[in-house]
Short mmCIF file of C-alpha atoms and ligand atoms in Angstrom, two decimals:
data_model
loop_
_atom_site.label_atom_id
_atom_site.label_comp_id
_atom_site.label_asym_id
_atom_site.label_seq_id
_atom_site.Cartn_x
_atom_site.Cartn_y
_atom_site.Cartn_z
CA UNK A 1 91.53 216.13 154.18
CA UNK A 2 94.17 213.42 154.16
CA UNK A 3 97.09 214.34 152.01
CA UNK A 4 97.98 211.66 149.46
CA UNK A 5 101.66 211.00 149.66
CA UNK A 6 104.04 208.77 147.78
CA UNK A 7 107.15 207.35 149.26
CA UNK A 8 109.88 204.94 148.32
CA UNK A 9 110.75 202.05 150.57
CA UNK A 10 113.72 199.73 150.68
CA UNK A 11 112.40 196.16 150.45
CA UNK A 12 115.34 194.91 152.45
CA UNK A 13 115.46 197.12 155.50
CA UNK A 14 112.34 199.28 155.31
CA UNK A 15 114.23 202.60 154.92
CA UNK A 16 111.98 205.27 153.41
CA UNK A 17 112.99 208.08 151.11
CA UNK A 18 111.06 210.83 149.29
CA UNK A 19 112.59 209.85 145.93
CA UNK A 20 113.78 206.68 144.25
CA UNK A 21 117.34 205.67 145.06
CA UNK A 22 119.52 203.10 143.35
CA UNK A 23 121.32 202.12 146.49
CA UNK A 24 119.86 202.11 149.96
CA UNK A 25 121.86 204.46 152.22
CA UNK A 26 120.82 202.40 155.25
CA UNK A 27 121.62 198.80 154.31
CA UNK A 28 123.71 199.36 151.18
CA UNK A 29 121.62 197.03 148.96
CA UNK A 30 121.09 197.92 145.31
CA UNK A 31 117.77 198.12 143.46
CA UNK A 32 115.62 197.50 146.48
CA UNK A 33 113.44 200.61 146.36
CA UNK A 34 109.74 200.34 145.50
CA UNK A 35 107.19 203.11 145.19
CA UNK A 36 104.24 202.96 147.54
CA UNK A 37 101.32 205.31 147.94
CA UNK A 38 100.76 206.26 151.51
CA UNK A 39 98.00 208.55 152.73
CA UNK A 40 98.29 209.46 156.31
CA UNK A 41 96.05 211.73 158.33
CA UNK A 42 98.40 214.20 159.84
CA UNK A 43 98.29 213.81 163.58
CA UNK A 44 96.58 210.42 163.70
CA UNK A 45 99.02 207.62 164.02
CA UNK A 46 98.17 204.03 164.87
CA UNK A 47 101.08 203.68 167.19
CA UNK A 48 100.17 206.90 168.99
CA UNK A 49 96.56 205.74 169.31
CA UNK A 50 97.74 202.72 171.26
CA UNK A 51 100.48 204.24 173.38
CA UNK A 52 98.77 206.65 175.67
CA UNK A 53 97.09 208.36 172.76
CA UNK A 54 93.74 207.90 174.49
CA UNK A 55 94.74 210.13 177.34
CA UNK A 56 96.30 207.30 179.34
CA UNK A 57 99.28 208.46 181.33
CA UNK A 58 102.57 207.44 179.79
CA UNK A 59 104.58 204.86 181.71
CA UNK A 60 107.25 206.10 184.10
CA UNK A 61 110.72 204.71 184.69
CA UNK A 62 110.86 202.21 187.58
CA UNK A 63 113.66 200.78 189.67
CA UNK A 64 114.66 197.36 188.40
CA UNK A 65 114.20 195.85 191.86
CA UNK A 66 110.66 197.25 192.09
CA UNK A 67 109.37 195.69 188.89
CA UNK A 68 107.01 192.90 189.84
CA UNK A 69 108.19 189.31 189.42
CA UNK A 70 104.99 188.25 187.68
CA UNK A 71 106.53 189.64 184.50
CA UNK A 72 108.59 186.46 184.31
CA UNK A 73 105.62 184.10 184.30
CA UNK A 74 105.58 181.85 181.27
CA UNK A 75 102.58 180.34 179.58
CA UNK A 76 102.70 176.61 178.92
CA UNK A 77 101.50 176.22 175.33
CA UNK A 78 100.79 172.53 175.83
CA UNK A 79 103.37 171.69 173.16
CA UNK A 80 106.71 170.54 174.56
CA UNK A 81 108.74 171.30 171.46
CA UNK A 82 107.40 174.85 171.03
CA UNK A 83 107.86 175.54 174.75
CA UNK A 84 111.44 174.36 174.49
CA UNK A 85 112.29 176.62 171.55
CA UNK A 86 110.66 179.60 173.28
CA UNK A 87 112.92 178.97 176.27
CA UNK A 88 110.41 177.31 178.59
CA UNK A 89 107.06 178.69 177.49
CA UNK A 90 105.57 181.85 176.09
CA UNK A 91 106.11 185.16 177.86
CA UNK A 92 102.78 187.05 178.18
CA UNK A 93 102.58 190.12 175.97
CA UNK A 94 105.27 188.92 173.59
CA UNK A 95 105.27 189.21 169.83
CA UNK A 96 106.50 186.09 168.06
CA UNK A 97 107.25 185.91 164.35
CA UNK A 98 106.95 182.46 162.79
CA UNK A 99 108.59 182.25 159.37
CA UNK A 100 108.78 179.42 156.88
CA UNK A 101 108.37 178.40 153.27
CA UNK A 102 104.88 177.87 151.83
CA UNK A 103 103.35 174.52 152.73
CA UNK A 104 105.84 173.75 155.48
CA UNK A 105 103.13 173.75 158.15
CA UNK A 106 103.09 177.20 159.76
CA UNK A 107 99.29 177.40 159.73
CA UNK A 108 99.03 173.83 160.99
CA UNK A 109 101.44 174.43 163.87
CA UNK A 110 99.83 177.67 164.99
CA UNK A 111 96.29 176.32 164.68
CA UNK A 112 97.37 173.30 166.69
CA UNK A 113 98.69 175.59 169.43
CA UNK A 114 95.45 177.61 169.36
CA UNK A 115 93.39 174.41 169.63
CA UNK A 116 95.35 172.85 172.49
CA UNK A 117 93.32 172.50 175.63
CA UNK A 118 95.33 174.39 178.19
CA UNK A 119 92.79 176.86 179.47
CA UNK A 120 93.93 179.75 177.28
CA UNK A 121 91.58 182.03 175.39
CA UNK A 122 92.84 181.95 171.84
CA UNK A 123 91.93 183.93 168.73
CA UNK A 124 93.02 182.64 165.33
CA UNK A 125 92.91 185.38 162.70
CA UNK A 126 93.23 184.17 159.13
CA UNK A 127 93.61 186.35 156.08
CA UNK A 128 94.25 183.35 153.86
CA UNK A 129 91.53 180.83 154.55
CA UNK A 130 87.79 180.95 155.16
CA UNK A 131 86.22 179.90 158.45
CA UNK A 132 84.97 176.65 156.82
CA UNK A 133 88.42 175.76 155.58
CA UNK A 134 89.89 176.33 159.03
CA UNK A 135 87.09 174.32 160.61
CA UNK A 136 87.92 171.39 158.29
CA UNK A 137 91.57 171.55 159.22
CA UNK A 138 90.69 171.88 162.91
CA UNK A 139 88.54 168.75 162.74
CA UNK A 140 91.49 166.89 161.25
CA UNK A 141 93.99 167.88 163.90
CA UNK A 142 91.50 167.56 166.75
CA UNK A 143 89.72 170.31 168.66
CA UNK A 144 90.95 170.28 172.24
CA UNK A 145 89.95 173.84 173.06
CA UNK A 146 86.29 174.47 172.22
CA UNK A 147 86.70 178.13 173.17
CA UNK A 148 89.17 178.88 170.38
CA UNK A 149 87.85 181.75 168.28
CA UNK A 150 88.27 181.70 164.50
CA UNK A 151 88.22 185.07 162.76
CA UNK A 152 88.73 185.43 159.01
CA UNK A 153 89.70 189.11 158.64
CA UNK A 154 92.34 191.18 156.92
CA UNK A 155 91.70 194.72 158.17
CA UNK A 156 94.04 195.55 161.04
CA UNK A 157 91.64 198.00 162.72
CA UNK A 158 88.97 195.28 163.03
CA UNK A 159 91.49 192.79 164.35
CA UNK A 160 92.73 195.20 167.01
CA UNK A 161 89.13 195.99 168.00
CA UNK A 162 88.41 192.26 168.43
CA UNK A 163 91.56 191.78 170.50
CA UNK A 164 90.37 194.57 172.80
CA UNK A 165 86.86 193.16 173.02
CA UNK A 166 87.63 189.43 173.38
CA UNK A 167 90.76 189.89 175.52
CA UNK A 168 92.37 186.62 174.41
CA UNK A 169 95.60 185.30 175.95
CA UNK A 170 96.99 184.33 172.58
CA UNK A 171 96.34 185.66 169.09
CA UNK A 172 97.58 184.11 165.86
CA UNK A 173 97.82 186.33 162.77
CA UNK A 174 97.99 184.21 159.61
CA UNK A 175 99.74 185.98 157.89
CA UNK A 176 101.29 189.46 158.21
CA UNK A 177 101.48 189.70 154.41
CA UNK A 178 97.68 189.53 154.08
CA UNK A 179 96.61 192.14 156.62
CA UNK A 180 96.44 195.86 155.96
CA UNK A 181 95.65 199.11 157.70
CA UNK A 182 93.34 201.75 156.26
CA UNK A 183 95.82 204.46 157.17
CA UNK A 184 98.09 203.49 154.33
CA UNK A 185 96.92 203.20 150.75
CA UNK A 186 99.47 200.73 149.45
CA UNK A 187 98.37 197.14 149.05
CA UNK A 188 98.68 194.42 151.69
CA UNK A 189 102.11 192.84 151.81
CA UNK A 190 103.93 196.05 150.87
CA UNK A 191 106.81 197.29 152.99
CA UNK A 192 104.92 200.21 154.50
CA UNK A 193 101.87 198.03 155.34
CA UNK A 194 103.93 195.32 157.00
CA UNK A 195 105.92 197.85 158.98
CA UNK A 196 102.86 199.73 160.18
CA UNK A 197 100.82 196.61 161.00
CA UNK A 198 103.68 195.02 162.93
CA UNK A 199 104.28 198.20 164.93
CA UNK A 200 100.58 198.42 165.80
CA UNK A 201 100.46 194.76 166.82
CA UNK A 202 103.52 195.31 169.01
CA UNK A 203 101.82 198.17 170.86
CA UNK A 204 98.69 196.06 171.12
CA UNK A 205 100.60 193.14 172.64
CA UNK A 206 102.56 195.29 175.09
CA UNK A 207 99.59 197.29 176.33
CA UNK A 208 97.07 194.45 176.57
CA UNK A 209 99.38 191.64 177.74
CA UNK A 210 98.09 189.44 174.91
CA UNK A 211 100.75 187.36 173.21
CA UNK A 212 100.69 187.50 169.43
CA UNK A 213 102.03 184.95 166.97
CA UNK A 214 102.61 186.50 163.55
CA UNK A 215 103.08 184.18 160.61
CA UNK A 216 105.42 185.49 157.93
CA UNK A 217 106.18 184.16 154.48
CA UNK A 218 109.68 183.49 153.30
CA UNK A 219 111.24 184.69 150.08
CA UNK A 220 113.21 182.46 147.73
CA UNK A 221 116.53 183.22 149.38
CA UNK A 222 115.20 182.08 152.75
CA UNK A 223 114.68 185.41 154.48
CA UNK A 224 111.35 186.53 155.88
CA UNK A 225 109.47 188.52 153.25
CA UNK A 226 109.09 192.15 154.16
CA UNK A 227 111.46 194.57 155.72
CA UNK A 228 114.21 193.51 158.07
CA UNK A 229 112.62 195.89 160.60
CA UNK A 230 109.93 193.26 161.10
CA UNK A 231 112.54 191.02 162.71
CA UNK A 232 113.80 193.91 164.81
CA UNK A 233 110.31 194.80 166.06
CA UNK A 234 109.29 191.36 167.34
CA UNK A 235 110.55 189.71 170.55
CA UNK A 236 111.05 186.25 169.12
CA UNK A 237 111.78 185.03 165.59
CA UNK A 238 111.15 181.36 164.94
CA UNK A 239 111.86 179.60 161.69
CA UNK A 240 110.00 176.49 160.61
CA UNK A 241 112.02 174.47 158.16
CA UNK A 242 112.30 171.07 156.58
CA UNK A 243 112.48 169.35 153.26
CA UNK A 244 109.11 169.10 151.52
CA UNK A 245 109.99 165.56 150.44
CA UNK A 246 110.29 164.42 154.04
CA UNK A 247 107.81 164.59 156.85
CA UNK A 248 110.21 165.99 159.45
CA UNK A 249 110.09 169.64 160.40
CA UNK A 250 112.42 171.65 162.59
CA UNK A 251 111.47 174.73 164.56
CA UNK A 252 114.50 176.89 165.17
CA UNK A 253 114.87 179.98 167.33
CA UNK A 254 116.66 182.77 165.43
CA UNK A 255 116.11 185.54 167.90
CA UNK A 256 114.72 185.36 171.41
CA UNK A 257 114.57 188.24 173.85
CA UNK A 258 113.59 185.86 176.67
CA UNK A 259 115.91 182.93 176.25
CA UNK A 260 118.64 181.23 174.28
CA UNK A 261 118.32 180.67 170.54
CA UNK A 262 120.17 177.41 170.14
CA UNK A 263 117.24 175.13 170.96
CA UNK A 264 115.41 173.28 168.23
CA UNK A 265 112.02 171.58 168.18
CA UNK A 266 111.45 168.54 166.00
CA UNK A 267 108.10 167.56 164.52
CA UNK A 268 106.72 164.98 162.17
CA UNK A 269 103.90 165.95 159.79
CA UNK A 270 101.17 163.32 159.93
CA UNK A 271 97.61 163.14 158.59
CA UNK A 272 96.38 164.49 161.90
CA UNK A 273 98.75 167.41 162.17
CA UNK A 274 102.23 167.73 163.64
CA UNK A 275 103.51 165.16 166.10
CA UNK A 276 106.18 166.22 168.60
CA UNK A 277 109.33 164.14 168.31
CA UNK A 278 110.98 164.13 171.74
CA UNK A 279 113.66 161.69 170.70
CA UNK A 280 115.03 162.78 167.29
CA UNK A 281 117.54 159.91 167.12
CA UNK A 282 114.63 157.51 166.61
CA UNK A 283 113.94 158.97 163.17
CA UNK A 284 117.50 159.75 162.12
CA UNK A 285 119.05 156.31 162.37
CA UNK A 286 118.35 153.42 160.03
CA UNK A 287 118.91 149.82 160.98
CA UNK A 288 120.63 147.91 158.20
CA UNK A 289 120.74 144.13 157.90
CA UNK A 290 124.34 144.15 156.81
CA UNK A 291 127.09 146.76 157.14
CA UNK A 292 127.36 149.14 154.18
CA UNK A 293 130.24 151.37 153.19
CA UNK A 294 129.88 155.15 153.09
CA UNK A 295 127.62 155.33 156.13
CA UNK A 296 128.64 156.79 159.46
CA UNK A 297 126.82 158.00 162.54
CA UNK A 298 127.57 161.32 164.19
CA UNK A 299 126.64 162.33 167.71
CA UNK A 300 125.32 165.86 167.39
CA UNK A 301 124.03 168.41 169.85
CA UNK A 302 121.76 171.20 168.70
CA UNK A 303 120.79 173.16 171.74
CA UNK A 304 121.17 171.17 174.91
CA UNK A 305 119.59 168.08 173.45
CA UNK A 306 121.98 165.57 171.91
CA UNK A 307 120.90 163.27 169.09
CA UNK A 308 122.50 160.81 166.71
CA UNK A 309 122.29 161.27 162.98
CA UNK A 310 123.27 159.15 160.02
CA UNK A 311 125.60 160.56 157.36
CA UNK A 312 125.94 159.00 153.91
CA UNK A 313 128.73 159.71 151.47
CA UNK A 314 129.36 158.48 147.96
CA UNK A 315 132.84 158.90 146.54
CA UNK A 316 133.24 157.85 142.93
CA UNK A 317 135.68 158.48 140.10
CA UNK A 318 135.05 161.85 138.44
CA UNK A 319 133.75 161.44 134.89
CA UNK A 320 134.67 165.01 133.92
CA UNK A 321 137.69 167.16 134.54
CA UNK A 322 136.11 169.09 137.38
CA UNK A 323 134.84 166.81 140.13
CA UNK A 324 131.27 167.24 141.29
CA UNK A 325 130.61 168.06 144.91
CA UNK A 326 127.15 168.11 146.33
CA UNK A 327 125.80 168.05 149.86
CA UNK A 328 122.22 167.77 151.09
CA UNK A 329 121.63 169.34 154.48
CA UNK A 330 125.26 170.38 154.85
CA UNK A 331 127.39 173.36 153.87
CA UNK A 332 129.28 172.48 150.66
CA UNK A 333 132.12 174.85 151.57
CA UNK A 334 132.66 173.05 154.85
CA UNK A 335 132.63 169.73 152.99
CA UNK A 336 135.21 171.03 150.49
CA UNK A 337 137.39 172.15 153.38
CA UNK A 338 137.22 168.70 154.96
CA UNK A 339 138.00 167.04 151.61
CA UNK A 340 141.03 169.31 151.20
CA UNK A 341 142.23 168.29 154.67
CA UNK A 342 141.85 164.60 153.69
CA UNK A 343 143.80 165.21 150.50
CA UNK A 344 146.63 167.06 152.17
CA UNK A 345 146.94 165.15 155.43
CA UNK A 346 145.98 161.61 154.42
CA UNK A 347 147.11 161.73 150.79
CA UNK A 348 143.68 160.68 149.51
CA UNK A 349 143.23 161.65 145.85
CA UNK A 350 140.03 163.62 146.26
CA UNK A 351 140.75 165.84 143.22
CA UNK A 352 139.75 162.97 140.90
CA UNK A 353 136.61 162.07 142.82
CA UNK A 354 132.99 163.13 142.74
CA UNK A 355 131.68 163.42 146.30
CA UNK A 356 128.02 163.37 147.32
CA UNK A 357 126.97 163.83 150.92
CA UNK A 358 123.59 163.30 152.49
CA UNK A 359 122.13 163.70 155.96
CA UNK A 360 119.24 161.53 157.10
CA UNK A 361 115.68 162.80 157.14
CA UNK A 362 116.33 165.99 155.15
CA UNK A 363 117.89 167.47 158.29
CA UNK A 364 119.99 170.59 157.86
CA UNK A 365 122.95 170.60 160.20
CA UNK A 366 125.65 173.13 160.94
CA UNK A 367 127.24 171.49 163.97
CA UNK A 368 131.08 171.46 163.66
CA UNK A 369 131.04 168.43 165.96
CA UNK A 370 129.82 166.42 162.96
CA UNK A 371 133.08 166.95 161.02
CA UNK A 372 134.41 163.62 162.18
CA UNK A 373 131.25 161.80 161.06
CA UNK A 374 131.36 163.48 157.61
CA UNK A 375 135.01 162.56 157.13
CA UNK A 376 134.37 159.00 158.36
CA UNK A 377 131.59 158.50 155.80
CA UNK A 378 133.87 159.83 153.04
CA UNK A 379 136.79 157.59 154.09
CA UNK A 380 134.47 154.58 154.30
CA UNK A 381 133.12 155.17 150.81
CA UNK A 382 136.57 155.97 149.37
CA UNK A 383 138.01 152.64 150.53
CA UNK A 384 134.63 150.90 150.12
CA UNK A 385 134.85 149.46 153.63
CA UNK A 386 132.00 149.55 156.12
CA UNK A 387 132.69 151.21 159.45
CA UNK A 388 132.79 148.77 162.40
CA UNK A 389 129.31 148.09 163.75
CA UNK A 390 128.11 150.13 166.69
CA UNK A 391 130.63 152.94 166.10
CA UNK A 392 129.84 156.64 166.08
CA UNK A 393 131.89 159.85 166.25
CA UNK A 394 131.84 163.37 167.67
CA UNK A 395 134.63 165.85 166.98
CA UNK A 396 135.67 168.91 165.04
CA UNK A 397 138.49 168.90 162.50
CA UNK A 398 141.00 171.72 162.12
CA UNK A 399 142.91 172.71 158.98
CA UNK A 400 146.02 170.83 159.96
CA UNK A 401 144.01 167.68 160.51
CA UNK A 402 143.90 167.91 164.28
CA UNK A 403 140.76 166.58 165.96
CA UNK A 404 139.29 169.07 168.41
CA UNK A 405 136.66 168.35 171.06
CA UNK A 406 133.08 169.05 170.05
CA UNK A 407 131.04 171.23 172.40
CA UNK A 408 129.20 169.21 175.06
CA UNK A 409 130.98 165.98 174.14
CA UNK A 410 129.89 164.40 177.41
CA UNK A 411 126.18 164.64 176.51
CA UNK A 412 126.88 163.25 173.05
CA UNK A 413 128.69 160.26 174.55
CA UNK A 414 125.83 159.61 176.99
CA UNK A 415 123.26 159.75 174.19
CA UNK A 416 125.31 157.32 172.08
CA UNK A 417 125.58 154.94 175.05
CA UNK A 418 121.85 155.24 175.70
CA UNK A 419 121.08 154.24 172.11
CA UNK A 420 123.24 151.15 172.34
CA UNK A 421 126.39 152.28 170.51
CA UNK A 422 129.46 150.39 171.68
CA UNK A 423 132.28 152.66 170.51
CA UNK A 424 132.60 156.42 170.06
CA UNK A 425 135.53 158.22 168.45
CA UNK A 426 136.23 161.57 170.12
CA UNK A 427 139.04 164.10 170.41
CA UNK A 428 142.02 163.06 172.50
CA UNK A 429 142.43 166.69 173.57
CA UNK A 430 139.29 166.45 175.64
CA UNK A 431 139.70 166.79 179.36
CA UNK A 432 139.12 163.42 180.95
CA UNK A 433 135.58 163.54 182.18
CA UNK A 434 134.96 162.16 185.62
CA UNK A 435 131.70 160.48 184.69
CA UNK A 436 131.96 157.92 181.93
CA UNK A 437 128.85 156.10 180.83
CA UNK A 438 129.00 152.33 181.07
CA UNK A 439 128.92 150.07 178.07
CA UNK A 440 130.61 152.39 175.58
CA UNK A 441 134.26 152.36 174.64
CA UNK A 442 135.75 155.83 174.16
CA UNK A 443 138.38 156.00 171.43
CA UNK A 444 140.38 159.23 171.67
CA UNK A 445 142.25 160.39 168.55
CA UNK A 446 144.33 163.53 168.09
CA UNK A 447 144.77 163.61 164.33
CA UNK A 448 142.68 162.38 161.41
CA UNK A 449 145.59 160.11 160.52
CA UNK A 450 144.43 157.93 163.39
CA UNK A 451 140.83 157.86 162.18
CA UNK A 452 140.91 154.94 159.68
CA UNK A 453 142.38 152.64 162.31
CA UNK A 454 139.66 153.67 164.77
CA UNK A 455 136.88 153.09 162.23
CA UNK A 456 137.91 149.80 160.69
CA UNK A 457 138.49 147.17 163.31
CA UNK A 458 140.23 144.00 162.12
CA UNK A 459 138.16 140.99 162.96
P1 TYD B 501 100.17 174.53 156.11
O1 TYD B 501 100.10 174.60 157.59
O2 TYD B 501 98.98 175.00 155.36
O3 TYD B 501 101.45 175.29 155.57
P2 TYD B 501 101.82 176.85 155.58
O4 TYD B 501 100.82 177.56 156.40
O5 TYD B 501 103.20 176.89 156.17
O6 TYD B 501 101.82 177.27 154.16
O7 TYD B 501 100.52 173.01 155.79
C1 TYD B 501 100.41 172.57 154.52
C2 TYD B 501 100.82 171.14 154.33
O8 TYD B 501 100.71 170.32 155.45
C3 TYD B 501 99.91 170.58 153.28
O9 TYD B 501 100.69 170.34 152.13
C4 TYD B 501 99.33 169.36 153.85
C5 TYD B 501 100.08 169.10 155.11
N1 TYD B 501 99.23 168.64 156.21
C6 TYD B 501 99.32 167.33 156.65
O10 TYD B 501 100.08 166.52 156.12
N2 TYD B 501 98.55 166.93 157.70
C7 TYD B 501 97.69 167.77 158.33
O11 TYD B 501 97.01 167.36 159.29
C8 TYD B 501 97.59 169.12 157.87
C9 TYD B 501 96.66 170.08 158.52
C10 TYD B 501 98.38 169.51 156.81
MG1 MG B 502 99.33 178.93 155.77
#
């Protein structure tokens, strides 16, 4: 008979212990242990059942040169943005974790991928919605792939059996927090359930060559709910983010065993699902009838794709002793650092000013190459003077006020020229590039002291 066993799990890292502990010896977090009832048949283990447990011979080590090339084949998902973030398509047999806040569009994105007509056999497993609900959503976003299988189920053993029977190329599990295995008695969504289900799905993906997309919820502090081990188990971790008040969504690679992680995918949420945005600048720039102060444009590069983004700043006299500082889509500490540099190096009296900063479209940016654009917007608002028309900037600012070159400045300049900007302020420390795009004047500066003159051109 199965022995009923209790164990304590760390909610942060998944560490298990026979008794409750105040502090996790593995990750050092306090108060993260929860009690879970686990009943495990001694000897039977889901992972073992998949990995050669059925009498299959275990794999043997191979010479690296002898491993067949077909391993590197990538599946085109029929969605340019997702392909880009995955590093050029999906690797067969990979396990992808898609995280994001509720309502951001994880189910929509994955259903859209499953319904794309690209000749793949897809299985969409939902533990959250009924088949009718999914059918309604599918009708809205358009059914391109009539062969897509919809399977409302939460029991892992049934799901694995269906994967073996249907042999799909791609499986979507919506979501890992709703599925459970019979081998463990604790409820779905608990640490032990998530850990066990993910490990079983990993074995399933690796042995069958089926790629699996796992959807994971996100906790309030922005990390994927469940143990950190979940992120260690999977091959790729993608994060879907955006501001619920805007329709733009960004897909970011956080971990990728088969490619780089700096690529982003941009989408727009419409009535008929998510639209791919191949040219993000189109949505991030506003065309004003007359020049306004406090607005600047930065040439950014997330991944290898450059785009231009509008920055707005409002600098006003502080009503209270302590000035207010707030930034939407930007790190407040970085903003405070830049304001301190302005105060010290340009003598601007920022200590008596409230400063509010805003990036267009609810975009969250962390590109140091946008420092110059942030500072430009602040200077423009401080002096209440609009920046010269058709001007944008790309450069990083150091603590002594020096302007350093932003990574991939050349691509940023080309993108600015392509979008019709006439002047771009960059770092003077940049090596002179051989290829200069036509129609754009490059204004090199070495110190932020030279910035106001570059921004405000006397007519
Ligand atoms: P959903 O994919 O259910 O989010 P998640 O799975 O991440 O919780 O998306 C929910 C939101 O998306 C919902 O508020 C409505 C919106 N939406 C659209 O605007 N258009 C659409 O075509 C669909 C399917 C959803
Ligand atoms: Mg959902």
